[in-house]
Amino acid sequence: MTIVQIRPVPAAPADTTAPVRSGAFRDAVAAEFLKVRTLRSTWAFLGGGVAASLLGALILFMLVGAYDAASPADKLKYETADPTVVTMPFVMFFVGAIGAMLITSEFGTRSLGPSLLAVPQRRTLIGAKATVAGLIGLTSGAVFVLFAFVDARLLLGDRPAPINPWPQWTDAIPTVLCSTLVVMATTLVAMGLGALLRSTAGTLTTLGSLVLVAPIFAHFLPTVWQLRLASILLPNLTPQLAGSNHPYLLSPGGAVAVVAGYVLLALGAGAITFHRRDTA
Amino acid sequence: MIELVELTKRYGSTLAVDRLSFEVRPGVVTGYLGPNGAGKSTTMRMMLGLHRPTSGQALIGGRRYDEIGHPLHEVGAVLDADAAHPGRTASVHLGCLARSNGISRARVSAVLEQVGLSNVADKRVGGFSLGMKQRLGIAGALLGDPGVVVLDEPVNGLDAAGIRWIRSTLRSLAAEGRTVLLSSHLMSEMAVTVDRVLIIGKGRLIEDTSVAEMRDRFERDVLVRTPRAAELTAVITRLGSTVTITEDGDLIAVGMDAPAIGDAAAAAGIPVHGLTPRSATLEDVYLEMTDEAAEYRATTEGITR
C-alpha cells in the first residue's frame, strides 16, 4: 500500500538559478527528448526494429545458403539480395511509430494539457516535437540501415552480382544515406499524421497501410498503375533517391520532391490542425 | 493579476461564455463558482490558451497566456488532475515540465516534498489515487514558484486532511501576494476557503463580491430568547422591528440587528437568554442566485420508494 504523508512544509524557495527566460524552443526540444525517452512504447518499438533487423539477417543467411548450393546457371537467376528491401519497411513502421507516439500518447492520456501549459506557443511545441521526431528518425534509421549494410557485407562476402547488390562496399553509400533519409521522412510523416488524427490506433493503422500494406496492394494493380503507385510509395523511394537499379519511374530529383511532399503535407496538415483546435 | 475583457466562447449554437469581464486581484484567494455547465472550466481554459475565445480576451499580468515565454515561472495551473501520462513516474512527469521551462531538478524534489509525494516520487502515476494525482498537479503548478495560481476543482478526490492542506496552501500563497483563483461548484467549500467569489451561471457573471458581503447581505432575522417575551416584543416593535413569536415562546425579530435588540432589552431591564443573528446559509444564497442559470438540476418530485 502506498502511504501519502502530508507535511506542513513551508512553500519551497524559488530556484533562483533556474528562470532562464530565453531559449524556449531549445528547452521545449529538451523536454520532448525526456518525454520520448521515458515512454515505454519507445523502447518497445525500437525492440520491434531490432527484431525486424535480426529476422532480415536470418532470411539473408538462408538465401545465401541456398545460393551457394545452387548450380552456376541458377545462381544467375537470383535477384539482388538487398537487405533494405526486406527489412526497411518494418523499420520505417517501428521508428515512425515512435514519432507518432510523441503526440498521440499525449492526446490519449490527456497529458497534452500540461504540455501546452508549459509551452503554450503551439508552433513551438509542435516544432519541438517535429525536431525530436526527425532526430530520432535520422539516428535510429542510420543505426538500422548500417546494421543491415554490415550484416549484408558479412553474409554476402565477395559473392558477385546479381545476388550481391554492392560488390564494393562504397557502392552501398548512396543506399545507406537515402534509406536513412526515408526513415527520417517517415517518422516526420507519422508525427504529422498523429497531430492530424489525434489517435494512436488511427495513426499506426494509417502508417502501417502506407509502408507495409500499400506496396502489397500495388502488386495487384495493372502494370502501368502498379508502377505509378509503387513509385510514390515511401519504401520504394530509397532506390529512386539513390539512383540505383530499380524498376520505378522517378528520377532522384523527382524522388526528392515526393519525399518533401509527404513531409510537408503530413506535417503541414498536422500543424494547422494542432494550431486551430481547442485542447480538451 | 488576471483580467477578462468581454470574453466570449461559442460552440456552434451554444453560448458557453457570454461577454465575461472581471478581474482577479493578488493577495486574496478568489473563488470561481457556478453550477455544472456554467462555463467555469471553459473560462479557465481560455485564460490559459487551451481554448480560443470567440471574442474578447483574457490577460494574465497584461499579456495573453500564449505570449508568455517559460510561463510556469509566472502562472501555475491545474485543470485536470488526471492529466499525466500513467506510465511515467511522478518525478519524471514533473521533470518534463521543469525541463521545458528551464527549471532545475532540485526544484522538482522540493515541490514533491511540499505536496507530500516525495516517498512516491519514483512510482508510476498510473498507480496513484485521485487525491495523489491532485497533489501531483498542484506540485506541477508550484514548480516555477509562480505569481498566479489557477486551479480547477482542486479539492476533488482529496480526503479531509488533503482539503485542509489545500486551504492552508492557497491561503499562504495569497498571503505572499500571489493571485489565486480556484473554481468549484460547492459553495460550502468556497465559504471556508476563499475571500472573494465570482459567481457565474450560463456563461454570465452573476455576482462579484466578498464572502463576508454575501453573508451580510442575506442576513435575515434575529432569534431572541427571553423569559419576558411579551414585554420585549412591545419594546422592539416600538423601535420598528417586526416580531413573530414561535411555539417555544422565542421571538424572531426582523428589521433590527442583534446589538440594537440587546441594547433595547438592557435599557428596558428585560433579561435576554439568547440573541442569535440568523442568515440564509451561503449554500442557500448560492442556490438562489444560480437557480435560473443552472444547466442541469435534479428534482426529488415524483420520486417514490
Coordinates of C-alpha atoms in Angstrom, one line a residue:
Chain A
M1 CA 0.0 0.0 0.0
T2 CA 1.2 3.5 -0.8
I3 CA 1.1 5.9 2.1
V4 CA 1.0 9.6 1.4
Q5 CA 2.2 11.8 4.2
I6 CA 1.2 15.4 4.5
R7 CA 3.9 17.6 5.9
P8 CA 3.4 21.2 6.9
V9 CA 6.4 22.2 4.8
P10 CA 6.6 25.9 4.0
A11 CA 6.5 27.0 0.4
A12 CA 9.7 25.8 -1.2
P13 CA 12.1 28.6 -2.0
A14 CA 12.2 29.6 -5.6
D15 CA 15.0 28.3 -7.7
T16 CA 17.0 31.5 -8.2
T17 CA 19.3 30.0 -10.8
A18 CA 16.6 28.5 -12.9
P19 CA 14.5 31.1 -14.6
V20 CA 16.2 31.3 -17.9
R21 CA 13.7 33.3 -20.0
S22 CA 15.3 32.7 -23.3
G23 CA 15.7 29.5 -25.4
A24 CA 12.1 28.5 -25.2
F25 CA 12.4 26.3 -28.3
R26 CA 15.7 24.7 -27.0
D27 CA 14.0 23.9 -23.7
A28 CA 10.9 22.5 -25.4
V29 CA 13.1 20.2 -27.5
A30 CA 15.0 19.0 -24.4
A31 CA 11.6 18.3 -22.7
E32 CA 10.3 16.4 -25.7
F33 CA 13.5 14.3 -25.6
L34 CA 13.0 13.5 -22.0
K35 CA 9.3 12.6 -22.7
V36 CA 10.1 10.2 -25.6
R37 CA 12.9 8.6 -23.6
T38 CA 10.5 7.9 -20.7
L39 CA 7.8 6.4 -22.8
R40 CA 7.8 2.6 -22.6
S41 CA 6.4 2.3 -26.1
T42 CA 9.6 4.0 -27.5
W43 CA 11.7 1.1 -26.3
A44 CA 9.1 -1.5 -27.4
F45 CA 9.1 0.0 -30.9
L46 CA 12.9 0.1 -31.0
G47 CA 12.8 -3.6 -30.0
G48 CA 10.4 -4.2 -32.9
G49 CA 13.0 -2.6 -35.2
V50 CA 15.8 -4.8 -33.8
A51 CA 13.6 -7.9 -34.2
A52 CA 12.9 -7.0 -37.8
S53 CA 16.6 -6.4 -38.5
L54 CA 17.5 -9.8 -37.0
L55 CA 14.8 -11.5 -39.0
G56 CA 16.1 -9.8 -42.1
A57 CA 19.6 -11.1 -41.3
L58 CA 18.2 -14.7 -40.8
I59 CA 16.4 -14.6 -44.2
L60 CA 19.6 -13.3 -45.9
F61 CA 21.6 -16.1 -44.2
M62 CA 19.2 -18.7 -45.6
L63 CA 19.2 -17.1 -49.0
V64 CA 23.0 -17.2 -49.2
G65 CA 23.0 -20.8 -48.1
A66 CA 20.5 -21.7 -51.0
Y67 CA 22.6 -19.6 -53.4
D68 CA 25.8 -21.4 -52.5
A69 CA 24.1 -24.8 -53.1
A70 CA 22.6 -23.7 -56.5
S71 CA 24.1 -24.5 -59.9
P72 CA 26.0 -21.7 -61.7
A73 CA 23.1 -21.3 -64.1
D74 CA 20.6 -21.0 -61.3
K75 CA 22.9 -18.5 -59.5
L76 CA 22.4 -16.1 -62.4
K77 CA 18.7 -16.1 -61.8
Y78 CA 18.9 -14.9 -58.2
E79 CA 17.6 -11.4 -57.6
T80 CA 19.6 -8.8 -55.7
A81 CA 19.7 -9.6 -52.0
D82 CA 19.4 -6.0 -50.8
P83 CA 18.5 -6.4 -47.1
T84 CA 16.9 -2.9 -47.0
V85 CA 14.1 -4.2 -49.3
V86 CA 13.0 -6.8 -46.8
T87 CA 13.9 -5.1 -43.5
M88 CA 13.4 -1.3 -44.0
P89 CA 9.6 -1.2 -44.4
F90 CA 9.3 -2.8 -40.9
V91 CA 12.0 -0.4 -39.5
M92 CA 10.1 2.5 -41.1
F93 CA 7.0 1.4 -39.4
F94 CA 8.5 0.9 -35.9
V95 CA 10.6 4.1 -35.9
G96 CA 7.8 6.0 -37.5
A97 CA 5.5 4.8 -34.6
I98 CA 7.9 6.4 -32.1
G99 CA 7.3 9.7 -34.0
A100 CA 3.6 9.2 -33.9
M101 CA 3.6 8.4 -30.2
L102 CA 5.3 11.7 -29.5
I103 CA 2.0 13.4 -29.9
T104 CA -0.7 10.7 -29.9
S105 CA 0.4 9.5 -26.4
E106 CA -0.4 13.0 -25.1
F107 CA -3.8 13.1 -26.8
G108 CA -4.6 9.6 -25.4
T109 CA -3.6 10.3 -21.8
R110 CA -4.8 13.9 -21.7
S111 CA -1.3 15.0 -20.9
L112 CA -1.3 17.4 -23.8
G113 CA -2.9 20.0 -21.4
P114 CA 0.1 20.2 -19.1
S115 CA 2.4 20.2 -22.1
L116 CA 0.6 23.2 -23.6
L117 CA 0.5 24.9 -20.2
A118 CA 4.3 24.6 -20.1
V119 CA 4.8 25.5 -23.8
P120 CA 1.7 27.5 -24.8
Q121 CA 3.0 28.6 -28.2
R122 CA 1.7 25.8 -30.3
R123 CA 4.1 26.3 -33.2
T124 CA 7.0 26.0 -30.7
L125 CA 5.5 22.8 -29.2
I126 CA 4.8 21.1 -32.5
G127 CA 8.1 22.3 -33.8
A128 CA 10.0 20.8 -30.9
K129 CA 8.1 17.5 -31.4
A130 CA 8.9 17.5 -35.1
T131 CA 12.6 18.2 -34.3
V132 CA 12.7 15.3 -31.9
A133 CA 10.9 13.0 -34.4
G134 CA 13.3 14.0 -37.1
L135 CA 16.4 13.4 -35.0
I136 CA 15.0 10.0 -33.8
G137 CA 14.2 9.0 -37.4
L138 CA 17.7 10.1 -38.5
T139 CA 19.7 8.4 -35.8
S140 CA 17.6 5.2 -35.4
G141 CA 17.3 5.0 -39.2
A142 CA 21.1 5.3 -39.6
V143 CA 21.7 2.6 -37.0
F144 CA 19.3 0.1 -38.5
V145 CA 20.4 0.8 -42.1
L146 CA 24.1 0.4 -41.1
F147 CA 23.2 -2.8 -39.3
A148 CA 21.6 -4.1 -42.5
F149 CA 24.6 -3.0 -44.6
V150 CA 27.2 -4.6 -42.3
D151 CA 25.1 -7.7 -42.0
A152 CA 24.8 -7.9 -45.8
R153 CA 28.5 -7.3 -46.3
L154 CA 29.4 -10.1 -43.8
L155 CA 26.9 -12.6 -45.2
L156 CA 27.4 -11.9 -48.9
G157 CA 31.2 -11.5 -48.7
D158 CA 32.8 -11.5 -52.1
R159 CA 29.9 -13.2 -53.9
P160 CA 29.2 -11.5 -57.3
A161 CA 26.2 -9.6 -58.7
P162 CA 23.3 -10.1 -59.1
I163 CA 22.9 -11.5 -55.6
N164 CA 25.4 -9.1 -54.1
P165 CA 24.0 -5.6 -54.6
W166 CA 27.2 -4.0 -53.5
P167 CA 30.3 -5.8 -54.8
Q168 CA 32.4 -2.9 -53.5
W169 CA 31.3 -1.5 -50.1
T170 CA 31.4 2.0 -51.4
D171 CA 28.6 1.0 -53.8
A172 CA 26.3 0.9 -50.7
I173 CA 26.9 4.5 -49.6
P174 CA 24.0 6.1 -51.6
T175 CA 21.6 3.4 -50.5
V176 CA 22.6 3.7 -46.8
L177 CA 22.2 7.5 -46.9
C178 CA 19.0 7.5 -48.9
S179 CA 17.4 4.8 -46.8
T180 CA 18.2 6.8 -43.6
L181 CA 16.6 9.8 -45.2
V182 CA 13.5 7.9 -46.0
V183 CA 13.2 6.5 -42.4
M184 CA 13.6 10.1 -41.1
A185 CA 10.9 11.4 -43.5
T186 CA 8.6 8.5 -42.5
T187 CA 9.0 9.5 -38.8
L188 CA 8.1 13.1 -39.6
V189 CA 5.1 11.9 -41.7
A190 CA 3.9 9.7 -38.8
M191 CA 4.2 12.6 -36.3
G192 CA 2.2 14.9 -38.7
L193 CA -0.4 12.2 -39.0
G194 CA -0.6 11.8 -35.3
A195 CA -1.2 15.6 -34.9
L196 CA -3.9 15.4 -37.5
L197 CA -5.7 12.2 -36.4
R198 CA -5.0 12.5 -32.6
S199 CA -5.4 8.8 -32.1
T200 CA -2.7 6.2 -31.7
A201 CA -4.7 3.4 -33.2
G202 CA -5.7 5.5 -36.2
T203 CA -2.2 6.8 -36.8
L204 CA -0.5 3.5 -36.6
T205 CA -3.1 1.9 -38.9
T206 CA -2.5 4.7 -41.4
L207 CA 1.3 4.4 -41.1
G208 CA 1.1 0.6 -41.5
S209 CA -1.1 1.0 -44.5
L210 CA 1.4 3.4 -46.1
V211 CA 4.6 1.5 -45.6
L212 CA 3.5 -2.2 -45.3
V213 CA 0.1 -2.7 -46.9
A214 CA 0.2 -0.3 -49.9
P215 CA 3.2 -1.9 -51.5
I216 CA 1.5 -5.3 -51.5
F217 CA -1.7 -3.8 -52.7
A218 CA 0.2 -2.1 -55.6
H219 CA 1.2 -5.6 -56.9
F220 CA -2.5 -6.4 -57.7
L221 CA -2.9 -3.4 -60.0
P222 CA -2.4 -3.4 -63.8
T223 CA 1.3 -3.0 -64.6
V224 CA 1.1 0.7 -65.6
W225 CA -0.8 1.7 -62.5
Q226 CA 1.3 -0.7 -60.4
L227 CA 4.4 1.2 -61.4
R228 CA 2.8 4.6 -61.0
L229 CA 1.6 3.8 -57.5
A230 CA 4.7 1.9 -56.4
S231 CA 7.0 4.7 -57.5
I232 CA 5.5 7.1 -55.0
L233 CA 5.3 4.7 -52.0
L234 CA 7.7 5.6 -49.2
P235 CA 9.6 2.2 -49.1
N236 CA 10.2 2.4 -52.8
L237 CA 11.7 5.9 -52.7
T238 CA 15.1 4.7 -51.4
P239 CA 16.3 3.2 -54.7
Q240 CA 14.9 6.0 -56.7
L241 CA 16.7 8.6 -54.5
A242 CA 19.9 6.6 -54.7
G243 CA 19.7 6.3 -58.5
S244 CA 20.5 2.6 -58.2
N245 CA 19.0 -0.1 -60.5
H246 CA 15.2 -0.2 -60.0
P247 CA 12.0 -0.7 -62.0
Y248 CA 10.3 2.5 -60.8
L249 CA 9.6 5.8 -62.7
L250 CA 11.1 8.6 -60.7
S251 CA 14.5 10.3 -61.2
P252 CA 16.4 11.1 -58.0
G253 CA 15.2 14.7 -58.2
G254 CA 11.6 13.5 -58.6
A255 CA 12.0 11.2 -55.6
V256 CA 13.3 14.1 -53.5
A257 CA 10.2 16.1 -54.5
V258 CA 7.9 13.2 -53.5
V259 CA 9.7 12.8 -50.1
A260 CA 9.4 16.5 -49.4
G261 CA 5.8 16.4 -50.5
Y262 CA 5.0 13.7 -48.0
V263 CA 6.7 15.5 -45.1
L264 CA 5.2 18.9 -46.0
L265 CA 1.7 17.6 -46.5
A266 CA 1.6 15.5 -43.3
L267 CA 3.4 17.9 -41.0
G268 CA 1.6 20.9 -42.5
A269 CA -1.8 19.4 -42.1
G270 CA -0.9 18.2 -38.6
A271 CA 0.5 21.6 -37.6
I272 CA -2.5 23.6 -38.9
T273 CA -5.0 21.3 -37.2
F274 CA -3.0 21.4 -33.9
H275 CA -2.8 25.1 -34.1
R276 CA -6.6 25.6 -34.7
R277 CA -8.2 23.0 -32.4
D278 CA -9.1 23.6 -28.8
T279 CA -7.4 21.2 -26.4
A280 CA -9.5 19.2 -24.1
Chain B
M1 CA -3.5 39.9 -11.8
I2 CA -5.9 38.2 -14.1
E3 CA -8.2 40.3 -16.3
L4 CA -11.0 39.2 -18.5
V5 CA -12.5 41.6 -21.0
E6 CA -15.7 40.7 -22.7
L7 CA -14.6 37.1 -23.0
T8 CA -16.9 35.0 -25.2
K9 CA -16.9 31.4 -26.3
R10 CA -19.5 29.9 -28.7
Y11 CA -19.6 26.2 -29.7
G12 CA -21.9 26.2 -32.6
S13 CA -25.3 27.4 -31.4
T14 CA -24.3 27.1 -27.7
L15 CA -23.0 30.2 -26.0
A16 CA -20.7 28.8 -23.3
V17 CA -19.3 32.0 -22.1
D18 CA -21.1 35.3 -22.7
R19 CA -19.1 38.6 -22.6
L20 CA -17.5 37.8 -19.3
S21 CA -15.5 40.6 -17.7
F22 CA -13.8 40.6 -14.3
E23 CA -10.5 40.9 -12.5
V24 CA -8.8 38.6 -10.1
R25 CA -6.6 40.6 -7.8
P26 CA -3.4 39.4 -6.0
G27 CA -3.2 38.9 -2.2
V28 CA -6.6 37.2 -1.8
V29 CA -8.0 33.7 -2.6
T30 CA -10.7 34.2 -5.3
G31 CA -13.3 31.5 -5.8
Y32 CA -14.9 31.0 -9.2
L33 CA -18.2 29.5 -8.6
G34 CA -21.1 28.2 -10.7
P35 CA -23.3 25.2 -11.3
N36 CA -22.2 22.3 -13.6
G37 CA -22.1 23.6 -17.2
A38 CA -21.9 27.2 -16.2
G39 CA -18.7 27.8 -18.2
K40 CA -16.1 27.7 -15.4
S41 CA -13.7 25.3 -17.0
T42 CA -14.2 26.9 -20.4
T43 CA -13.3 30.3 -19.0
M44 CA -10.2 28.8 -17.3
R45 CA -9.1 27.0 -20.5
M46 CA -9.4 30.3 -22.4
M47 CA -7.4 32.1 -19.7
L48 CA -4.6 29.5 -20.2
G49 CA -4.7 29.4 -24.0
L50 CA -6.1 25.9 -24.3
H51 CA -9.3 27.1 -25.9
R52 CA -9.5 30.1 -28.3
P53 CA -12.1 32.8 -27.3
T54 CA -14.7 33.6 -30.0
S55 CA -14.2 37.2 -29.0
G56 CA -12.8 39.2 -26.1
Q57 CA -9.6 38.4 -24.3
A58 CA -8.1 37.0 -21.1
L59 CA -4.9 38.6 -19.9
I60 CA -2.6 37.5 -17.1
G61 CA -0.2 40.2 -16.0
G62 CA -1.3 42.2 -19.0
R63 CA -0.4 39.5 -21.6
R64 CA -2.2 36.6 -23.2
Y65 CA -1.0 33.3 -21.8
D66 CA 0.5 32.2 -25.0
E67 CA 2.6 35.4 -25.2
I68 CA 4.5 34.4 -22.0
G69 CA 7.8 32.7 -22.5
H70 CA 8.5 30.0 -19.9
P71 CA 5.1 30.6 -18.4
L72 CA 5.5 28.2 -15.5
H73 CA 7.6 30.9 -13.8
E74 CA 4.6 33.2 -13.9
V75 CA 1.5 31.0 -13.8
G76 CA 0.9 27.6 -12.2
A77 CA -2.3 25.8 -13.2
V78 CA -4.1 22.5 -12.6
L79 CA -7.1 22.0 -14.9
D80 CA -7.3 18.2 -14.9
A81 CA -5.9 16.1 -12.1
D82 CA -5.8 13.1 -14.3
A83 CA -3.7 14.8 -17.0
A84 CA -0.4 13.0 -16.5
H85 CA 1.0 10.1 -18.5
P86 CA 0.3 7.0 -16.4
G87 CA 3.5 5.3 -17.5
R88 CA 5.8 8.0 -16.1
T89 CA 6.8 8.4 -12.6
A90 CA 5.8 11.5 -10.6
S91 CA 9.4 12.7 -10.6
V92 CA 9.8 12.2 -14.4
H93 CA 6.4 13.9 -15.1
L94 CA 7.5 17.0 -13.2
G95 CA 10.9 16.7 -14.7
C96 CA 9.5 17.0 -18.2
L97 CA 7.5 20.1 -17.2
A98 CA 10.6 21.6 -15.4
R99 CA 12.9 20.9 -18.4
S100 CA 10.5 22.7 -20.8
N101 CA 10.8 25.9 -18.6
G102 CA 14.4 25.8 -17.6
I103 CA 13.6 24.7 -14.0
S104 CA 16.2 22.6 -12.1
R105 CA 15.7 19.1 -10.9
A106 CA 16.2 20.3 -7.3
R107 CA 13.0 22.2 -7.6
V108 CA 11.2 19.0 -8.6
S109 CA 12.3 17.3 -5.4
A110 CA 11.3 20.4 -3.4
V111 CA 7.7 20.6 -4.7
L112 CA 7.3 16.8 -4.3
E113 CA 8.3 17.3 -0.7
Q114 CA 6.0 20.2 -0.4
V115 CA 2.9 18.3 -1.5
G116 CA 3.8 15.2 0.4
L117 CA 4.6 12.9 -2.5
S118 CA 8.4 12.6 -2.1
N119 CA 8.0 9.0 -0.9
V120 CA 6.2 8.0 -4.1
A121 CA 8.4 10.2 -6.4
D122 CA 9.6 7.1 -8.3
K123 CA 6.3 5.4 -8.6
R124 CA 4.3 5.4 -11.8
V125 CA 1.4 7.9 -11.9
G126 CA -0.9 5.2 -13.2
G127 CA -1.0 3.7 -9.7
F128 CA -1.9 6.9 -8.0
S129 CA -5.2 7.6 -6.3
L130 CA -7.2 10.7 -7.5
G131 CA -6.0 12.5 -4.4
M132 CA -2.4 11.8 -5.1
K133 CA -2.9 13.0 -8.7
Q134 CA -4.4 16.2 -7.4
R135 CA -1.3 16.7 -5.3
L136 CA 0.9 16.0 -8.3
G137 CA -1.0 18.5 -10.3
I138 CA -0.5 21.1 -7.6
A139 CA 3.2 20.2 -7.4
G140 CA 3.3 21.0 -11.1
A141 CA 1.6 24.3 -10.6
L142 CA 4.1 25.3 -7.9
L143 CA 7.2 24.2 -9.9
G144 CA 8.1 27.6 -11.2
D145 CA 7.2 29.5 -8.0
P146 CA 4.6 31.5 -10.0
G147 CA 2.8 34.7 -9.0
V148 CA -0.5 33.5 -10.4
V149 CA -2.1 30.1 -9.4
V150 CA -5.2 28.8 -11.2
L151 CA -6.9 25.6 -10.0
D152 CA -10.0 23.9 -11.4
E153 CA -11.9 22.0 -8.7
P154 CA -8.7 21.4 -6.7
V155 CA -10.4 19.6 -3.8
N156 CA -12.0 16.9 -5.9
G157 CA -10.8 13.5 -4.7
L158 CA -8.9 14.8 -1.6
D159 CA -9.6 13.5 1.8
A160 CA -10.3 15.7 4.8
A161 CA -6.6 16.2 5.6
G162 CA -5.9 16.9 1.9
I163 CA -8.6 19.5 1.8
R164 CA -7.3 21.2 4.9
W165 CA -3.8 21.2 3.3
I166 CA -5.1 22.8 0.1
R167 CA -6.9 25.5 2.1
S168 CA -3.8 26.4 4.1
T169 CA -1.6 26.2 1.0
L170 CA -3.8 28.5 -1.0
R171 CA -4.1 31.0 1.9
S172 CA -0.3 31.1 2.3
L173 CA 0.1 31.6 -1.4
A174 CA -2.3 34.5 -1.3
A175 CA -0.7 35.9 1.8
E176 CA 2.6 36.0 -0.1
G177 CA 0.9 38.4 -2.5
R178 CA 0.1 35.9 -5.3
T179 CA -3.0 35.9 -7.3
V180 CA -5.0 32.7 -6.5
L181 CA -8.1 31.6 -8.4
L182 CA -9.9 28.3 -7.9
S183 CA -13.1 27.1 -9.3
S184 CA -15.7 24.9 -7.6
H185 CA -19.4 24.1 -7.8
L186 CA -19.6 23.8 -4.0
M187 CA -20.4 26.9 -2.0
S188 CA -19.8 25.1 1.2
E189 CA -16.2 24.6 0.2
M190 CA -15.7 28.1 -1.1
A191 CA -17.2 29.6 2.1
V192 CA -14.2 28.4 4.2
T193 CA -11.5 28.7 1.6
V194 CA -11.9 32.0 -0.4
D195 CA -12.1 35.7 0.4
R196 CA -13.8 36.8 -2.8
V197 CA -16.3 35.0 -5.0
L198 CA -17.1 35.3 -8.7
I199 CA -20.4 33.5 -9.4
I200 CA -21.3 32.6 -12.9
G201 CA -24.3 31.0 -14.5
K202 CA -25.0 30.2 -18.1
G203 CA -21.7 31.8 -19.0
R204 CA -22.6 35.2 -17.5
L205 CA -21.2 36.8 -14.4
I206 CA -23.9 36.9 -11.7
E207 CA -22.0 38.2 -8.7
D208 CA -18.6 39.6 -7.9
T209 CA -18.4 40.0 -4.1
S210 CA -16.7 39.0 -0.9
V211 CA -17.9 36.1 1.2
A212 CA -18.4 38.5 4.1
E213 CA -20.5 40.9 2.0
M214 CA -22.6 38.0 0.7
R215 CA -23.2 36.7 4.2
D216 CA -24.2 40.2 5.5
R217 CA -26.5 40.9 2.5
F218 CA -28.5 37.8 3.1
E219 CA -28.8 38.2 6.9
R220 CA -32.5 37.5 7.6
D221 CA -33.5 37.9 11.3
V222 CA -32.5 37.6 14.9
L223 CA -33.7 34.8 17.2
V224 CA -34.3 36.2 20.8
R225 CA -34.8 34.1 23.9
T226 CA -36.2 35.9 26.9
P227 CA -38.5 34.9 29.8
R228 CA -40.5 38.2 29.2
A229 CA -41.3 37.8 25.6
A230 CA -44.5 40.0 25.5
E231 CA -42.7 42.9 27.1
L232 CA -39.6 42.7 24.8
T233 CA -42.0 42.4 21.8
A234 CA -43.6 45.6 22.7
V235 CA -40.3 47.4 23.2
I236 CA -38.7 46.4 19.9
T237 CA -41.9 46.7 17.9
R238 CA -42.0 50.4 19.0
L239 CA -38.4 50.7 17.7
G240 CA -39.6 49.5 14.2
S241 CA -39.0 45.7 14.3
T242 CA -41.5 43.2 13.2
V243 CA -41.7 40.3 15.6
T244 CA -43.1 36.8 15.4
I245 CA -43.4 34.6 18.4
T246 CA -42.5 30.9 17.9
E247 CA -44.3 27.9 19.6
D248 CA -41.4 27.8 22.1
G249 CA -42.0 31.4 23.1
D250 CA -38.9 32.7 21.4
L251 CA -39.0 35.9 19.3
I252 CA -38.0 36.2 15.7
A253 CA -37.2 39.8 15.1
V254 CA -36.8 41.3 11.6
G255 CA -35.7 44.9 11.0
M256 CA -33.2 45.3 13.9
D257 CA -29.8 43.8 14.3
A258 CA -28.8 41.8 17.4
P259 CA -26.8 44.6 19.2
A260 CA -29.8 47.0 18.9
I261 CA -32.1 44.4 20.3
G262 CA -29.7 43.7 23.1
D263 CA -29.4 47.4 23.9
A264 CA -33.1 47.9 23.9
A265 CA -33.7 45.0 26.2
A266 CA -31.0 46.2 28.6
A267 CA -32.5 49.7 28.6
A268 CA -35.9 48.3 29.5
G269 CA -34.4 46.0 32.1
I270 CA -35.6 42.8 30.3
P271 CA -33.3 39.8 30.7
V272 CA -32.2 38.2 27.5
H273 CA -31.0 34.5 27.5
G274 CA -30.1 34.2 23.8
L275 CA -29.6 36.5 20.9
T276 CA -28.8 34.7 17.6
P277 CA -28.5 36.6 14.2
R278 CA -29.8 34.2 11.6
S279 CA -28.9 34.4 7.9
A280 CA -29.5 32.2 5.0
T281 CA -26.7 29.8 4.6
L282 CA -24.3 30.7 1.8
E283 CA -25.4 27.4 0.2
D284 CA -29.0 28.7 0.1
V285 CA -27.9 32.1 -1.2
Y286 CA -25.8 30.4 -3.9
L287 CA -28.6 28.1 -5.0
E288 CA -31.0 31.0 -5.1
M289 CA -28.6 33.1 -7.2
T290 CA -27.8 30.3 -9.7
D291 CA -31.2 28.7 -9.8
E292 CA -32.2 30.1 -13.2
A293 CA -28.7 29.7 -14.5
A294 CA -28.3 26.0 -13.7
E295 CA -27.9 23.9 -16.8
Y296 CA -28.6 20.6 -15.0
R297 CA -30.6 20.4 -11.8
A298 CA -32.2 17.3 -10.4
T299 CA -35.6 17.2 -8.8
T300 CA -36.9 15.0 -6.0
E301 CA -40.5 15.4 -7.1
G302 CA -42.1 12.2 -8.2
I303 CA -39.5 10.0 -6.6
T304 CA -41.2 7.4 -4.5
R305 CA -40.0 4.3 -2.7

